[in-house]
PDB file of C-alpha atoms in Angstrom:
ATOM      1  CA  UNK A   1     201.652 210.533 229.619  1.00 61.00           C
ATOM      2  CA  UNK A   2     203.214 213.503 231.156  1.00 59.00           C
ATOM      3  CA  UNK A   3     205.607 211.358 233.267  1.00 68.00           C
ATOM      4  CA  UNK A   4     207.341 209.871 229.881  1.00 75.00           C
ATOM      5  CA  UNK A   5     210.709 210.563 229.567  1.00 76.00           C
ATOM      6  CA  UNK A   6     210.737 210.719 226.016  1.00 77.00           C
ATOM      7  CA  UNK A   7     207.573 213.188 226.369  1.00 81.00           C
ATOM      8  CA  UNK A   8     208.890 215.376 229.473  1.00 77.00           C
ATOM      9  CA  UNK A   9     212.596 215.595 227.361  1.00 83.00           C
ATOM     10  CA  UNK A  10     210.680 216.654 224.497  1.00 87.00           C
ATOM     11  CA  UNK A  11     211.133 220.809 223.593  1.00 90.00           C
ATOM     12  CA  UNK A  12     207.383 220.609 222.580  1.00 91.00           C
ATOM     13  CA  UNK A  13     206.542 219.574 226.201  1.00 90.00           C
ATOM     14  CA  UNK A  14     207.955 222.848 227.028  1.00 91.00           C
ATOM     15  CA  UNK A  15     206.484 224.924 224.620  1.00 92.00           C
ATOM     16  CA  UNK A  16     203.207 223.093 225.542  1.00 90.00           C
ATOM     17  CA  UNK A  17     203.210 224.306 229.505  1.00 91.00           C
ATOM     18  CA  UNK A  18     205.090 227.613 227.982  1.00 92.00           C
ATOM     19  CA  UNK A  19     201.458 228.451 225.965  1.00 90.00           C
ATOM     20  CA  UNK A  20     199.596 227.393 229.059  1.00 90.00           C
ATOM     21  CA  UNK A  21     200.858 229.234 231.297  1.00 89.00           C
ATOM     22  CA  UNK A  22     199.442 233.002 230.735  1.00 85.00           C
ATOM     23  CA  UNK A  23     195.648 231.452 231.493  1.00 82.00           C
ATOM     24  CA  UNK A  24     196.288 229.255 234.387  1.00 85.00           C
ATOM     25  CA  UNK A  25     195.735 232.438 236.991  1.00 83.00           C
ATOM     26  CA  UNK A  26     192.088 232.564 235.246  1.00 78.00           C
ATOM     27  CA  UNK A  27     191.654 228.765 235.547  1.00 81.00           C
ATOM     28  CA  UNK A  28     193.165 228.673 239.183  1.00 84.00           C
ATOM     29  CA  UNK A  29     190.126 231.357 240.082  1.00 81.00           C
ATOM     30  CA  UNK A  30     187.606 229.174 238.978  1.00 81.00           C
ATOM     31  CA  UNK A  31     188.929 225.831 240.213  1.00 84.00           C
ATOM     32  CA  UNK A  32     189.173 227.608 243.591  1.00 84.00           C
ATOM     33  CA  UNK A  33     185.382 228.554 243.091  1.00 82.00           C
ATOM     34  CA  UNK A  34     184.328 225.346 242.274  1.00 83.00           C
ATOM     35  CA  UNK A  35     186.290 223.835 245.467  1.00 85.00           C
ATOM     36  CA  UNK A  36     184.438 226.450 247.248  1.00 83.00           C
ATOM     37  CA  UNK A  37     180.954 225.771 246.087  1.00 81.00           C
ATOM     38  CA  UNK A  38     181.097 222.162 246.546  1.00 84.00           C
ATOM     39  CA  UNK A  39     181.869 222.514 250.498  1.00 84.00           C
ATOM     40  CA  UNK A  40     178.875 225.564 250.555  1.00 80.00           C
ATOM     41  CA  UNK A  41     176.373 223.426 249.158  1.00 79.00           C
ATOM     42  CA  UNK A  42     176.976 220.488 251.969  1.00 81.00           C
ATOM     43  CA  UNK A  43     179.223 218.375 250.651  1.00 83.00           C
ATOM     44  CA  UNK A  44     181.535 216.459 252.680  1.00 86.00           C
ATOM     45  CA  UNK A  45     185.153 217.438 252.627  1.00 87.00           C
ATOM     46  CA  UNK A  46     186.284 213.688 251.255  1.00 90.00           C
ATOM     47  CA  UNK A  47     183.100 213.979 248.688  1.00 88.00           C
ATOM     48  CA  UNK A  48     184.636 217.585 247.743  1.00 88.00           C
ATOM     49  CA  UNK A  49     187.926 216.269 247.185  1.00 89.00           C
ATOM     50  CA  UNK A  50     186.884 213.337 245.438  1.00 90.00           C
ATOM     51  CA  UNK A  51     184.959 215.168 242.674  1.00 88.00           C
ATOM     52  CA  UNK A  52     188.169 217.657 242.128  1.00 87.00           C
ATOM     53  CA  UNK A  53     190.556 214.750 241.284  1.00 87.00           C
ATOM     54  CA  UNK A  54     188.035 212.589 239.833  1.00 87.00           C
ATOM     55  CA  UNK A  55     185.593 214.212 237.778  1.00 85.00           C
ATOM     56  CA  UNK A  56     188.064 217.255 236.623  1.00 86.00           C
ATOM     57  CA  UNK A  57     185.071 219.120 234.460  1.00 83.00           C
ATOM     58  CA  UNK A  58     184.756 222.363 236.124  1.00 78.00           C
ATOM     59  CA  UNK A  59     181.068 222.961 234.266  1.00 78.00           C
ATOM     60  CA  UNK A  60     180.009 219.650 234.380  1.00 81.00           C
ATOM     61  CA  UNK A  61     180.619 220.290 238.326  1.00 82.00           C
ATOM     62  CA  UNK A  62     179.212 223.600 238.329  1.00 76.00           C
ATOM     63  CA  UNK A  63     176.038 222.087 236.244  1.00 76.00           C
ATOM     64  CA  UNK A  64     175.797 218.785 239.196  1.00 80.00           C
ATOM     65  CA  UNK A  65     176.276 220.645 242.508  1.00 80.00           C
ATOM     66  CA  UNK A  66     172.766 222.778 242.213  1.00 76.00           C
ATOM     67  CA  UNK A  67     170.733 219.748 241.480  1.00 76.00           C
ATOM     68  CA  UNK A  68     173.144 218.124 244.583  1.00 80.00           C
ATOM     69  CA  UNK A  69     171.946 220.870 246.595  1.00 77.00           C
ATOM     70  CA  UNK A  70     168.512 219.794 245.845  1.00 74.00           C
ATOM     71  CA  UNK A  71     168.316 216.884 246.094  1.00 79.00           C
ATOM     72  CA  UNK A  72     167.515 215.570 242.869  1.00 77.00           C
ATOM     73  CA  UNK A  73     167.928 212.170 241.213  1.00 83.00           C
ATOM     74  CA  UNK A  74     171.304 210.417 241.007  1.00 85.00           C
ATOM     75  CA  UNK A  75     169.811 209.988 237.072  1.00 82.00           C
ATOM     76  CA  UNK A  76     169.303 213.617 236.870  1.00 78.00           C
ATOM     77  CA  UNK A  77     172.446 214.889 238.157  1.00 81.00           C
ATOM     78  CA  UNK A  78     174.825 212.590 235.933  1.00 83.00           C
ATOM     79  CA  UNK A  79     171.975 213.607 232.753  1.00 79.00           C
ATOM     80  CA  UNK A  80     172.794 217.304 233.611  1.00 76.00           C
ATOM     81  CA  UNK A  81     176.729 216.496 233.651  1.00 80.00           C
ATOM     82  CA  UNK A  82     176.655 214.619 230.401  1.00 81.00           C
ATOM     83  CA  UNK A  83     174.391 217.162 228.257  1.00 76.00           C
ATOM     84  CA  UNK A  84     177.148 220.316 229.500  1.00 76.00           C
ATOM     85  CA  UNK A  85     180.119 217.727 228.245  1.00 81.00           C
ATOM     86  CA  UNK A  86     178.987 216.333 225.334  1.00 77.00           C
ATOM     87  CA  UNK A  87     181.046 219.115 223.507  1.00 77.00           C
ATOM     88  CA  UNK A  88     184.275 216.648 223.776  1.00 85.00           C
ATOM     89  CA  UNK A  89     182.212 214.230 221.601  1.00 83.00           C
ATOM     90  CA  UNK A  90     183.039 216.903 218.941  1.00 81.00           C
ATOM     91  CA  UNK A  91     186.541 217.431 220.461  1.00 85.00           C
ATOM     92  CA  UNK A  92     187.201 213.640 220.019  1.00 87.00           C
ATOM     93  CA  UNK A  93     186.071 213.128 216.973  1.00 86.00           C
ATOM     94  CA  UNK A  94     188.646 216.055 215.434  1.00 87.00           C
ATOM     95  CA  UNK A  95     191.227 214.386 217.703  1.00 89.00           C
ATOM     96  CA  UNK A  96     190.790 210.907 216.636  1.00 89.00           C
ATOM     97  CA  UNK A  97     193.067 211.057 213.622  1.00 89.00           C
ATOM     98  CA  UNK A  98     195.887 212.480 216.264  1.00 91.00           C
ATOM     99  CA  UNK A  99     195.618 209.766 218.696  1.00 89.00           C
ATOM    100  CA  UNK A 100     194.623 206.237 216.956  1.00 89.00           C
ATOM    101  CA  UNK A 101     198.175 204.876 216.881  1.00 87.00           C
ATOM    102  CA  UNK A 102     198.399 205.195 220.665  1.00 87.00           C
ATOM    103  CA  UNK A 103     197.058 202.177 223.070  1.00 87.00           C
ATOM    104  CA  UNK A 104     193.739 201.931 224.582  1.00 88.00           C
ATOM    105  CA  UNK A 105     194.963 203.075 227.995  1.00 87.00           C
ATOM    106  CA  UNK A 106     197.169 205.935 226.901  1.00 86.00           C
ATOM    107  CA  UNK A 107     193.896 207.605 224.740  1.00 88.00           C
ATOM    108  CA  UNK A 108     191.598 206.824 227.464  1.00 89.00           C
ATOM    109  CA  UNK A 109     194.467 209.203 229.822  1.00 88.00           C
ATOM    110  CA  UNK A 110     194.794 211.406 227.382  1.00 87.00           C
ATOM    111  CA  UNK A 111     190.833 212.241 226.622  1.00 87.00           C
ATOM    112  CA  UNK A 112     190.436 212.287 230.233  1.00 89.00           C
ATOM    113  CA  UNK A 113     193.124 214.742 230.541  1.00 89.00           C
ATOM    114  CA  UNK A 114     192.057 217.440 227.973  1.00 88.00           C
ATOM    115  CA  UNK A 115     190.459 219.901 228.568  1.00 87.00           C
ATOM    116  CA  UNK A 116     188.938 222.807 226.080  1.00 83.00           C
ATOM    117  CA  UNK A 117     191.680 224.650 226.537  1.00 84.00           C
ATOM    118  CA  UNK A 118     194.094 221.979 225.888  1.00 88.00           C
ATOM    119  CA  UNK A 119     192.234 220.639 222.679  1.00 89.00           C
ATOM    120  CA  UNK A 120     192.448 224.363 221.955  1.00 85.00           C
ATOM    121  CA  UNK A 121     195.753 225.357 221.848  1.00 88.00           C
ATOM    122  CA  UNK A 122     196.532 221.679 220.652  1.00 91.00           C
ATOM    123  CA  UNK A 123     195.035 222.111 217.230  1.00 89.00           C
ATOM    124  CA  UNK A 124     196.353 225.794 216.836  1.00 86.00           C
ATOM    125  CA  UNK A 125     199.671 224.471 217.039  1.00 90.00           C
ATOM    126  CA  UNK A 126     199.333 221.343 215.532  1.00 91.00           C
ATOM    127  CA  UNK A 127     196.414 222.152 212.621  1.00 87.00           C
ATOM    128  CA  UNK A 128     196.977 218.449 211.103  1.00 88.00           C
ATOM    129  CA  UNK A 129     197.751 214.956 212.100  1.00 88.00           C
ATOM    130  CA  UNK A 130     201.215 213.739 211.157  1.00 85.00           C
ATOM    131  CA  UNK A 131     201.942 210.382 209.508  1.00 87.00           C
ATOM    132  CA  UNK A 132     205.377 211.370 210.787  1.00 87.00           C
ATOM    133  CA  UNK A 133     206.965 208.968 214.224  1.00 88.00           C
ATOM    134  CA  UNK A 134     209.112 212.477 215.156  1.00 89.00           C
ATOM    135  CA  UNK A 135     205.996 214.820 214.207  1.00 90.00           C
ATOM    136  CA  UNK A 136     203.495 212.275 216.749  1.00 89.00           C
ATOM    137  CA  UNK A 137     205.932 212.672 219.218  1.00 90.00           C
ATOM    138  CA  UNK A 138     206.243 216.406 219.048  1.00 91.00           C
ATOM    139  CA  UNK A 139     202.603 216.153 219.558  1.00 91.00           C
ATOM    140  CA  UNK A 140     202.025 214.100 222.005  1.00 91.00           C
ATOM    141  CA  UNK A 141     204.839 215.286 224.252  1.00 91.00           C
ATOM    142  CA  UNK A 142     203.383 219.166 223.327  1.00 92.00           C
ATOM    143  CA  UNK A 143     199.495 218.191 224.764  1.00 90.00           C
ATOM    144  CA  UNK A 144     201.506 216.120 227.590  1.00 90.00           C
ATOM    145  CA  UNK A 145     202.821 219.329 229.280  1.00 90.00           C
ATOM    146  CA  UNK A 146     200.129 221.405 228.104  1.00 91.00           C
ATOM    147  CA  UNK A 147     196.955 218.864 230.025  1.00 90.00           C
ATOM    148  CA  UNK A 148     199.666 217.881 232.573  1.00 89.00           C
ATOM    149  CA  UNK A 149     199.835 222.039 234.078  1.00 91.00           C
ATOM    150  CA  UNK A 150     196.300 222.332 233.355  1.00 90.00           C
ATOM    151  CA  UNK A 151     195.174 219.477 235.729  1.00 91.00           C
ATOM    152  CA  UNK A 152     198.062 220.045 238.276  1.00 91.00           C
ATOM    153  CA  UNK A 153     196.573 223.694 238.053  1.00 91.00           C
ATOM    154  CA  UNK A 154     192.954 222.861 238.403  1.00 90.00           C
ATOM    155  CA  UNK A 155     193.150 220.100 240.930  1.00 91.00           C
ATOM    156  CA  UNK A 156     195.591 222.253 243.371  1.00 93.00           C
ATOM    157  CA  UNK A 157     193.069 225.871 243.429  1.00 89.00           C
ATOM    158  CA  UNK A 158     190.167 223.232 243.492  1.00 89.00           C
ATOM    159  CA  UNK A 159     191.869 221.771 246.985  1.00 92.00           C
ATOM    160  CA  UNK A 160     192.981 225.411 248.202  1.00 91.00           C
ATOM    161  CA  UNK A 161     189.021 226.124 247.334  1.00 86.00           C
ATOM    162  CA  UNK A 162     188.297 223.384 249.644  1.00 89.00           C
ATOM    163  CA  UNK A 163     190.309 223.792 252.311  1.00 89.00           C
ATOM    164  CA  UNK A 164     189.322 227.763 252.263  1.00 85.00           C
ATOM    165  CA  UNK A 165     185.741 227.346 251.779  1.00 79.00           C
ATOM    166  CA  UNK A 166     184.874 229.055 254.704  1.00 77.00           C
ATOM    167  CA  UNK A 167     187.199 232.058 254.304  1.00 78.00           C
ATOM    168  CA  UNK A 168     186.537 232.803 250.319  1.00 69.00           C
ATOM    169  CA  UNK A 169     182.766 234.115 249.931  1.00 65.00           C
ATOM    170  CA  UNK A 170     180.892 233.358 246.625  1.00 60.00           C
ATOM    171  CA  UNK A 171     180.037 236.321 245.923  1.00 61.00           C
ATOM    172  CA  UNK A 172     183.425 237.128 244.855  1.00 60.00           C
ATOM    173  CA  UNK A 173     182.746 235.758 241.154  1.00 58.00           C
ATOM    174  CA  UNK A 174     186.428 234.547 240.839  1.00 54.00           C
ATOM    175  CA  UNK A 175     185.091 231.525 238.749  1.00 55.00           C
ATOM    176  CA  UNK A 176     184.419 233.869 236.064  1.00 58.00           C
ATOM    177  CA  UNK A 177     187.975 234.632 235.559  1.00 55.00           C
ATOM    178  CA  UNK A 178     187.852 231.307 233.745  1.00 54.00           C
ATOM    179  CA  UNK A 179     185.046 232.085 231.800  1.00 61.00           C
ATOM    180  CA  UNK A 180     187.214 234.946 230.352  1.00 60.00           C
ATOM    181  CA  UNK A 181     190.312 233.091 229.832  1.00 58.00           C
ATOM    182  CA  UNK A 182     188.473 230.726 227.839  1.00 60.00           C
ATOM    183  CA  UNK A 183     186.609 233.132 225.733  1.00 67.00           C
ATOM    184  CA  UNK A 184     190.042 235.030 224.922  1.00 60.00           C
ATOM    185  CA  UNK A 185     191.905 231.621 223.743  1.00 57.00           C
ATOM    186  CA  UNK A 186     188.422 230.846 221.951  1.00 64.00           C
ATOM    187  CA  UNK A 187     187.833 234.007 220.302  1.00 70.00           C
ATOM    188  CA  UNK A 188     191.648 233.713 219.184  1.00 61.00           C
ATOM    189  CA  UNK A 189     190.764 230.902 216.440  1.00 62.00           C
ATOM    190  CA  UNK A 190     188.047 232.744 214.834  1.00 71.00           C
ATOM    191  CA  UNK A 191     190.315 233.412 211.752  1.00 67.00           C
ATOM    192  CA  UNK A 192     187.567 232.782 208.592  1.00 74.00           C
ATOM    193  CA  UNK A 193     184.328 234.051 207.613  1.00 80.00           C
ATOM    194  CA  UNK A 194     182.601 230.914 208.045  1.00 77.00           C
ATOM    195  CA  UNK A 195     184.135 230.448 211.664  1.00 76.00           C
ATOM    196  CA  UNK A 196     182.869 234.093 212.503  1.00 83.00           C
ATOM    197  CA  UNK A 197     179.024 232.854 211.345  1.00 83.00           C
ATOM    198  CA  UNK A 198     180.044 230.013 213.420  1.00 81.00           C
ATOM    199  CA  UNK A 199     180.761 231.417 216.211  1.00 83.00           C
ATOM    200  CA  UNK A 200     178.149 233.690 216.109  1.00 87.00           C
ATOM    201  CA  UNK A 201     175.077 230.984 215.257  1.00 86.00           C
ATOM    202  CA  UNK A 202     176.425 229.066 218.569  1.00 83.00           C
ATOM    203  CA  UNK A 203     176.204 232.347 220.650  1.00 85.00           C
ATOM    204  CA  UNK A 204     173.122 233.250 219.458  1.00 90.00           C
ATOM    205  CA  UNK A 205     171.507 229.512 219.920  1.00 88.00           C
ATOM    206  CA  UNK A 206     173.118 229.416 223.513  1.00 85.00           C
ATOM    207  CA  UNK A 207     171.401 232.740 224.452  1.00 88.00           C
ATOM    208  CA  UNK A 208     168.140 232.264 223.064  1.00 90.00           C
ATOM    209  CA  UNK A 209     167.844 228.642 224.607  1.00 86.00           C
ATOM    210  CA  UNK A 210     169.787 229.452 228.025  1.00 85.00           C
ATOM    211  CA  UNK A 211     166.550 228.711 229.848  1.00 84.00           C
ATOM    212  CA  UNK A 212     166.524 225.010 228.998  1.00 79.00           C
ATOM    213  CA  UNK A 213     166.720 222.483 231.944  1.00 72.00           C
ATOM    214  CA  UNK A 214     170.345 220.422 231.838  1.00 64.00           C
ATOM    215  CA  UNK A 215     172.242 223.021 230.115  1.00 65.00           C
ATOM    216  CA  UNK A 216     170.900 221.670 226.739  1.00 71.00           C
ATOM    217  CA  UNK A 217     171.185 224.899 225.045  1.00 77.00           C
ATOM    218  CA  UNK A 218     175.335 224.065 224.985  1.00 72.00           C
ATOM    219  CA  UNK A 219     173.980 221.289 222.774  1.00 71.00           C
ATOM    220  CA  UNK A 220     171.666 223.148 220.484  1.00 81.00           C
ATOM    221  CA  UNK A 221     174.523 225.410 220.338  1.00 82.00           C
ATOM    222  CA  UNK A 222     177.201 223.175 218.577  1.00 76.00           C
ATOM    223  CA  UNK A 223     174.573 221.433 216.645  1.00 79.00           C
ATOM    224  CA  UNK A 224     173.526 224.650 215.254  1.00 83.00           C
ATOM    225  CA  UNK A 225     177.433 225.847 214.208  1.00 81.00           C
ATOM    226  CA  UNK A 226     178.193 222.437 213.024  1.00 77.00           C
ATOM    227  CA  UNK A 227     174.638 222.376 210.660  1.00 81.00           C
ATOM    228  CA  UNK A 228     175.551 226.032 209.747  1.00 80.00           C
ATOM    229  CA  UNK A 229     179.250 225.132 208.757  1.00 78.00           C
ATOM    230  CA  UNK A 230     178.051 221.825 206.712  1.00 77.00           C
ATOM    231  CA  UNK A 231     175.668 223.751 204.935  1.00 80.00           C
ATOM    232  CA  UNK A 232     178.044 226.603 204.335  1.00 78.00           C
ATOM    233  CA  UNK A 233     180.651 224.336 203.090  1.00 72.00           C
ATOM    234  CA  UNK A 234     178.612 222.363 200.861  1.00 71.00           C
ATOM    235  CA  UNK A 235     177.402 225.213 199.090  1.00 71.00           C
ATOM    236  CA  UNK A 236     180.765 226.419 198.652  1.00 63.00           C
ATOM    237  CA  UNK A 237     182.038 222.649 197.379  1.00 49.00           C
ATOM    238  CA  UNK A 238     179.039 222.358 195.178  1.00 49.00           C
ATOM    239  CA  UNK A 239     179.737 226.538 193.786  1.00 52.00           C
ATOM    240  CA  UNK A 240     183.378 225.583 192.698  1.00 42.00           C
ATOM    241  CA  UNK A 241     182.143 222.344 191.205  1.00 44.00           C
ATOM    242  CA  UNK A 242     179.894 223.956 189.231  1.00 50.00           C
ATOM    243  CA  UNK A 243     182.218 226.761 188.546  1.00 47.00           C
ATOM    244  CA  UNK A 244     184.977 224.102 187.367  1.00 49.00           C
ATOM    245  CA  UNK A 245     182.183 222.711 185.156  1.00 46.00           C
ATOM    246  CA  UNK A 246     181.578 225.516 183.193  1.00 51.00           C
ATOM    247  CA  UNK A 247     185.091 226.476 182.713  1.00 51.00           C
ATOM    248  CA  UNK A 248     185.778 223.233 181.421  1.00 49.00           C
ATOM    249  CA  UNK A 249     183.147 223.675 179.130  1.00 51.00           C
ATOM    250  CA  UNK A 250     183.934 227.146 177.815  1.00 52.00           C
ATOM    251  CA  UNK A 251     187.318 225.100 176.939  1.00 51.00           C
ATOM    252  CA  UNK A 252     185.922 222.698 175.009  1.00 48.00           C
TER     253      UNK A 252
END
């Protein structure tokens, strides 16, 4: 997608890398982590490499190499990977509306491409799907450059991790640069009242339930703001129906 002329051309391809760019240091920390910890828990070099340019999910990654490390079911591991990324069934589902015109192939490229930061700044700049042949384009050439400098970022510090796994210590923490730079860009679209309860139900879920096995307490966490923000909205829908109602009434 990112190799398109009529994408790369694009201004919104630059603006897309251009709104990337402040968090790829934070990214490039944790990729290299990531490249590190695969080699320290006894993976092969190929096997590391592999998993960087194949797999690109830094937490499913981070959720698979322990139970590598211990040697635990094939089942298990991929279980583990798919509870920690079932958030970008939610991701998806918003972006669905963007990307149904495009072919099979070119959705399959792009959902493999994004990333949480993509989807992200994606739907901060583009709040609503476009009807519009100029306005897709402009959209698609925008989360072109945006996923195309986040994977060239991640897959380049996860190699350097790698090839430097012997040099670079864990117990540097670098991976939780990442952490941060997500949690900025995150915190950044918490612009409502009923995104703050949101935001804070998820928290609150994913701390109380952290000791689940698989990471399943980043599940109960978005099911938990999503019930929260249904319930919440309902209210609200049914309130100014019933508000409507009775000034239609009082007009009658």
């Amino acid at each position: 997608m990112f190799l398109r002329p009529a994408h790369f051309r694009h201004p919104q391809f630059r603006a897309g890398i251009r709104d990337m760019l402040p968090v790829t240091p934070g990214f490039a920390a944790w990729g290299l982590m990531t490249g590190v910890a695969m080699v320290n828990s006894g993976m092969s070099v190929l096997e590391a490499v592999l998993m960087t340019v194949v797999v690109y999910a830094g937490s499913a990654q981070l959720a698979a190499i322990p139970l590598i490390m211990a040697g635990a079911p094939m089942w298990v591991i991929l279980a583990a990977a798919f509870c920690v990324n079932l958030r970008f069934v939610v991701f998806s589902a918003h972006l669905r509306a963007y990307m149904m015109h495009l072919p099979r192939w070119e959705r399959l490229l792009t959902g493999f491409l994004t990333t949480d930061l993509s989807y992200v700044l994606f739907v901060q700049r583009f709040p609503e799907p476009s009807e519009d042949p100029a306005q897709r384009l402009a959209q698609q050439a925008y989360l072109a450059g945006n996923c195309g400098l986040g994977w060239a970022n991640w897959v380049i510090s996860g190699l350097i991790g790698v090839a430097l796994a012997n040099f670079i210590p864990s117990s540097w923490g670098l991976g939780f640069a990442g952490v941060l730079a997500l949690l900025g860009i995150s915190c950044s679209l918490i612009t409502s009242r009923l995104r703050v309860l949101a935001a804070v139900a998820a928290g609150a879920v994913a701390v109380a339930a952290f000791a689940m096995p698989l990471k399943l307490n980043i599940l109960l966490a978005i099911a938990a703001a999503v019930a929260m923000c249904l319930l919440l909205e309902n209210r609200g829908l049914s309130g100014l129906a019933t508000a409507r109602a009775g000034e239609s009434g009082d007009g009658e």
